[in-house]
């Protein structure tokens, strides 16, 4: 694995189920609101907001929903006061986990995340306990039949992306957070369709899990992912493709 974690791959395969639960819209609305609150309501001068709006449009969110989320963030209309919290800890086998939360109730969020860790064989750690193992990166996935390696490498070099990786079923372009928007725009201009595109946390090292530990790791990640306040879950666990296919089904 070079870019996305195995958990990201699993989530991608289970994406349809997540969409049905309506959680995608909720997360995007929270991210737009927070981005507007922190950096202002103008996407042109607020890269985080611009990225959040692009993600919302990619999920076919109505323009009115996006507008209201921005206005709640800037204070133009009333809304819940959200707070961002990052939890760090360990899952089965010592694999690192980061949980990004956006909540209107800090005590509830802390309680739910702690319970999810303890109930599933994990340990909630101190701030900074595993964060140093991850770096923020833009990750863009492209199907193998959507573009040639030569064409993508040309785009990578011209647009300021960091790297191009062969991930088996797809190509993966890595960028710095600041370059993400411009690289994504260059790909769209070249009329190349992306499978997914996001700014995420990419681990620098991986922890290989097998058997019951791998299954337990998936349970804790799914439990954390399903919490109402969770925005994103990152992990550095790795497992064999065959075993992953058997567990995901």
PDB file of C-alpha atoms in Angstrom, residues 80-226:
ATOM      1  CA  UNK A  80     -25.796  24.528  15.657  1.00  0.00           C
ATOM      2  CA  UNK A  81     -22.343  25.518  16.920  1.00  0.00           C
ATOM      3  CA  UNK A  82     -19.986  22.765  15.778  1.00  0.00           C
ATOM      4  CA  UNK A  83     -16.599  21.927  17.274  1.00  0.00           C
ATOM      5  CA  UNK A  84     -13.854  19.836  15.671  1.00  0.00           C
ATOM      6  CA  UNK A  85     -12.077  17.204  17.777  1.00  0.00           C
ATOM      7  CA  UNK A  86      -9.427  14.668  16.756  1.00  0.00           C
ATOM      8  CA  UNK A  87      -9.150  11.428  18.723  1.00  0.00           C
ATOM      9  CA  UNK A  88      -6.127   9.124  18.474  1.00  0.00           C
ATOM     10  CA  UNK A  89      -5.709   5.563  19.651  1.00  0.00           C
ATOM     11  CA  UNK A  90      -4.892   1.954  18.899  1.00  0.00           C
ATOM     12  CA  UNK A  91      -6.973  -0.917  17.578  1.00  0.00           C
ATOM     13  CA  UNK A  92      -6.388  -4.674  17.815  1.00  0.00           C
ATOM     14  CA  UNK A  93      -2.799  -5.610  17.065  1.00  0.00           C
ATOM     15  CA  UNK A  94      -1.606  -2.098  17.865  1.00  0.00           C
ATOM     16  CA  UNK A  95      -2.704  -0.556  14.560  1.00  0.00           C
ATOM     17  CA  UNK A  96      -3.057   3.243  14.720  1.00  0.00           C
ATOM     18  CA  UNK A  97      -6.459   4.937  14.459  1.00  0.00           C
ATOM     19  CA  UNK A  98      -7.414   8.607  14.066  1.00  0.00           C
ATOM     20  CA  UNK A  99     -11.053   9.688  14.400  1.00  0.00           C
ATOM     21  CA  UNK A 100     -12.015  13.162  13.148  1.00  0.00           C
ATOM     22  CA  UNK A 101     -15.206  14.372  14.816  1.00  0.00           C
ATOM     23  CA  UNK A 102     -17.424  17.416  14.261  1.00  0.00           C
ATOM     24  CA  UNK A 103     -19.937  17.759  17.078  1.00  0.00           C
ATOM     25  CA  UNK A 104     -22.348  20.119  18.811  1.00  0.00           C
ATOM     26  CA  UNK A 105     -21.888  18.185  22.078  1.00  0.00           C
ATOM     27  CA  UNK A 106     -18.293  17.533  23.149  1.00  0.00           C
ATOM     28  CA  UNK A 107     -19.186  15.330  26.150  1.00  0.00           C
ATOM     29  CA  UNK A 108     -21.353  13.057  24.005  1.00  0.00           C
ATOM     30  CA  UNK A 109     -18.658  12.722  21.367  1.00  0.00           C
ATOM     31  CA  UNK A 110     -15.927  11.861  23.886  1.00  0.00           C
ATOM     32  CA  UNK A 111     -18.144   9.287  25.592  1.00  0.00           C
ATOM     33  CA  UNK A 112     -19.194   7.591  22.342  1.00  0.00           C
ATOM     34  CA  UNK A 113     -15.681   7.408  20.897  1.00  0.00           C
ATOM     35  CA  UNK A 114     -14.222   6.065  24.164  1.00  0.00           C
ATOM     36  CA  UNK A 115     -16.971   3.435  24.351  1.00  0.00           C
ATOM     37  CA  UNK A 116     -16.372   2.377  20.719  1.00  0.00           C
ATOM     38  CA  UNK A 117     -12.672   1.836  21.431  1.00  0.00           C
ATOM     39  CA  UNK A 118     -13.109  -0.053  24.712  1.00  0.00           C
ATOM     40  CA  UNK A 119     -15.991  -2.248  23.505  1.00  0.00           C
ATOM     41  CA  UNK A 120     -14.043  -3.424  20.447  1.00  0.00           C
ATOM     42  CA  UNK A 121     -10.615  -4.168  21.896  1.00  0.00           C
ATOM     43  CA  UNK A 122      -9.004  -0.808  21.238  1.00  0.00           C
ATOM     44  CA  UNK A 123      -7.362   1.827  23.420  1.00  0.00           C
ATOM     45  CA  UNK A 124      -8.002   5.562  23.236  1.00  0.00           C
ATOM     46  CA  UNK A 125      -4.661   7.362  23.443  1.00  0.00           C
ATOM     47  CA  UNK A 126      -3.411  10.867  24.159  1.00  0.00           C
ATOM     48  CA  UNK A 127      -3.393  13.617  21.530  1.00  0.00           C
ATOM     49  CA  UNK A 128      -0.307  13.087  19.369  1.00  0.00           C
ATOM     50  CA  UNK A 129       0.068   9.409  20.261  1.00  0.00           C
ATOM     51  CA  UNK A 130      -0.348   8.253  16.641  1.00  0.00           C
ATOM     52  CA  UNK A 131      -0.830  11.468  14.670  1.00  0.00           C
ATOM     53  CA  UNK A 132       2.866  11.653  13.805  1.00  0.00           C
ATOM     54  CA  UNK A 133       2.443   8.476  11.698  1.00  0.00           C
ATOM     55  CA  UNK A 134       0.130  10.273   9.249  1.00  0.00           C
ATOM     56  CA  UNK A 135       0.422  13.202   6.850  1.00  0.00           C
ATOM     57  CA  UNK A 136      -2.353  15.156   5.151  1.00  0.00           C
ATOM     58  CA  UNK A 137      -2.467  14.422   1.426  1.00  0.00           C
ATOM     59  CA  UNK A 138      -4.779  14.803  -1.515  1.00  0.00           C
ATOM     60  CA  UNK A 139      -5.636  11.379  -2.958  1.00  0.00           C
ATOM     61  CA  UNK A 140      -7.225  11.030  -6.398  1.00  0.00           C
ATOM     62  CA  UNK A 141      -8.222   7.577  -7.706  1.00  0.00           C
ATOM     63  CA  UNK A 142      -8.624   6.929 -11.427  1.00  0.00           C
ATOM     64  CA  UNK A 143      -9.762   3.684 -13.084  1.00  0.00           C
ATOM     65  CA  UNK A 144      -7.112   1.909 -15.134  1.00  0.00           C
ATOM     66  CA  UNK A 145      -9.181   2.218 -18.328  1.00  0.00           C
ATOM     67  CA  UNK A 146      -9.760   5.968 -17.873  1.00  0.00           C
ATOM     68  CA  UNK A 147      -6.211   7.056 -18.732  1.00  0.00           C
ATOM     69  CA  UNK A 148      -2.778   5.709 -19.609  1.00  0.00           C
ATOM     70  CA  UNK A 149       0.153   5.823 -17.206  1.00  0.00           C
ATOM     71  CA  UNK A 150       2.052   8.130 -19.577  1.00  0.00           C
ATOM     72  CA  UNK A 151      -0.842  10.595 -19.758  1.00  0.00           C
ATOM     73  CA  UNK A 152      -1.253  10.654 -15.975  1.00  0.00           C
ATOM     74  CA  UNK A 153       2.476  11.007 -15.354  1.00  0.00           C
ATOM     75  CA  UNK A 154       2.489  13.990 -17.714  1.00  0.00           C
ATOM     76  CA  UNK A 155      -0.369  15.532 -15.703  1.00  0.00           C
ATOM     77  CA  UNK A 156       1.396  14.823 -12.410  1.00  0.00           C
ATOM     78  CA  UNK A 157       4.557  16.583 -13.560  1.00  0.00           C
ATOM     79  CA  UNK A 158       2.745  19.573 -15.068  1.00  0.00           C
ATOM     80  CA  UNK A 159       0.181  20.153 -12.292  1.00  0.00           C
ATOM     81  CA  UNK A 160       2.479  19.936  -9.281  1.00  0.00           C
ATOM     82  CA  UNK A 161       1.249  16.610  -7.890  1.00  0.00           C
ATOM     83  CA  UNK A 162       3.593  14.561  -5.687  1.00  0.00           C
ATOM     84  CA  UNK A 163       3.357  11.052  -7.112  1.00  0.00           C
ATOM     85  CA  UNK A 164       1.523   8.516  -9.261  1.00  0.00           C
ATOM     86  CA  UNK A 165       1.045   4.996  -7.900  1.00  0.00           C
ATOM     87  CA  UNK A 166      -0.228   1.770  -9.432  1.00  0.00           C
ATOM     88  CA  UNK A 167      -2.771   0.389  -6.947  1.00  0.00           C
ATOM     89  CA  UNK A 168      -3.799  -2.684  -8.946  1.00  0.00           C
ATOM     90  CA  UNK A 169      -7.360  -1.912 -10.046  1.00  0.00           C
ATOM     91  CA  UNK A 170      -6.760   1.843 -10.289  1.00  0.00           C
ATOM     92  CA  UNK A 171      -4.195   4.619 -10.494  1.00  0.00           C
ATOM     93  CA  UNK A 172      -3.692   6.841  -7.483  1.00  0.00           C
ATOM     94  CA  UNK A 173      -2.357  10.401  -7.625  1.00  0.00           C
ATOM     95  CA  UNK A 174      -0.988  11.932  -4.426  1.00  0.00           C
ATOM     96  CA  UNK A 175      -0.817  15.701  -3.917  1.00  0.00           C
ATOM     97  CA  UNK A 176      -0.047  18.168  -1.184  1.00  0.00           C
ATOM     98  CA  UNK A 177      -3.194  19.631   0.445  1.00  0.00           C
ATOM     99  CA  UNK A 178      -2.633  23.028  -1.186  1.00  0.00           C
ATOM    100  CA  UNK A 179      -2.108  21.552  -4.655  1.00  0.00           C
ATOM    101  CA  UNK A 180      -5.158  19.240  -4.493  1.00  0.00           C
ATOM    102  CA  UNK A 181      -7.636  21.640  -6.148  1.00  0.00           C
ATOM    103  CA  UNK A 182      -5.350  22.600  -9.031  1.00  0.00           C
ATOM    104  CA  UNK A 183      -4.355  18.982  -9.735  1.00  0.00           C
ATOM    105  CA  UNK A 184      -8.011  17.874  -9.687  1.00  0.00           C
ATOM    106  CA  UNK A 185      -8.909  20.724 -12.036  1.00  0.00           C
ATOM    107  CA  UNK A 186      -6.118  19.681 -14.426  1.00  0.00           C
ATOM    108  CA  UNK A 187      -7.481  16.119 -14.479  1.00  0.00           C
ATOM    109  CA  UNK A 188     -11.009  17.365 -15.211  1.00  0.00           C
ATOM    110  CA  UNK A 189      -9.716  19.693 -17.935  1.00  0.00           C
ATOM    111  CA  UNK A 190      -8.063  16.649 -19.550  1.00  0.00           C
ATOM    112  CA  UNK A 191     -11.549  15.003 -19.483  1.00  0.00           C
ATOM    113  CA  UNK A 192     -10.353  12.146 -17.274  1.00  0.00           C
ATOM    114  CA  UNK A 193     -13.003  10.728 -14.933  1.00  0.00           C
ATOM    115  CA  UNK A 194     -12.050  10.185 -11.295  1.00  0.00           C
ATOM    116  CA  UNK A 195     -13.354   7.393  -9.048  1.00  0.00           C
ATOM    117  CA  UNK A 196     -12.786   9.389  -5.872  1.00  0.00           C
ATOM    118  CA  UNK A 197     -10.933  12.524  -4.813  1.00  0.00           C
ATOM    119  CA  UNK A 198     -10.370  13.757  -1.273  1.00  0.00           C
ATOM    120  CA  UNK A 199      -7.913  15.334   1.119  1.00  0.00           C
ATOM    121  CA  UNK A 200      -7.187  12.633   3.677  1.00  0.00           C
ATOM    122  CA  UNK A 201      -4.612  11.364   6.180  1.00  0.00           C
ATOM    123  CA  UNK A 202      -2.089   8.962   4.634  1.00  0.00           C
ATOM    124  CA  UNK A 203      -0.005   6.735   6.943  1.00  0.00           C
ATOM    125  CA  UNK A 204       3.783   6.615   6.601  1.00  0.00           C
ATOM    126  CA  UNK A 205       4.010   3.057   7.982  1.00  0.00           C
ATOM    127  CA  UNK A 206       1.565   0.147   8.085  1.00  0.00           C
ATOM    128  CA  UNK A 207       0.664  -2.571  10.613  1.00  0.00           C
ATOM    129  CA  UNK A 208      -0.185  -5.948   9.041  1.00  0.00           C
ATOM    130  CA  UNK A 209      -3.109  -7.794  10.651  1.00  0.00           C
ATOM    131  CA  UNK A 210      -4.445 -11.297  10.049  1.00  0.00           C
ATOM    132  CA  UNK A 211      -7.324 -13.531  11.100  1.00  0.00           C
ATOM    133  CA  UNK A 212      -9.253 -12.525  14.212  1.00  0.00           C
ATOM    134  CA  UNK A 213      -7.225  -9.331  14.673  1.00  0.00           C
ATOM    135  CA  UNK A 214      -8.077  -8.175  11.137  1.00  0.00           C
ATOM    136  CA  UNK A 215     -11.773  -8.950  11.688  1.00  0.00           C
ATOM    137  CA  UNK A 216     -11.740  -7.132  15.055  1.00  0.00           C
ATOM    138  CA  UNK A 217     -10.046  -4.138  13.431  1.00  0.00           C
ATOM    139  CA  UNK A 218     -12.811  -3.889  10.829  1.00  0.00           C
ATOM    140  CA  UNK A 219     -15.424  -4.006  13.613  1.00  0.00           C
ATOM    141  CA  UNK A 220     -13.878  -1.133  15.568  1.00  0.00           C
ATOM    142  CA  UNK A 221     -13.448   0.985  12.414  1.00  0.00           C
ATOM    143  CA  UNK A 222     -17.054   0.363  11.342  1.00  0.00           C
ATOM    144  CA  UNK A 223     -18.309   1.205  14.843  1.00  0.00           C
ATOM    145  CA  UNK A 224     -16.364   4.468  14.871  1.00  0.00           C
ATOM    146  CA  UNK A 225     -17.456   5.290  11.308  1.00  0.00           C
ATOM    147  CA  UNK A 226     -21.130   4.835  12.236  1.00  0.00           C
TER     148      UNK A 226
END
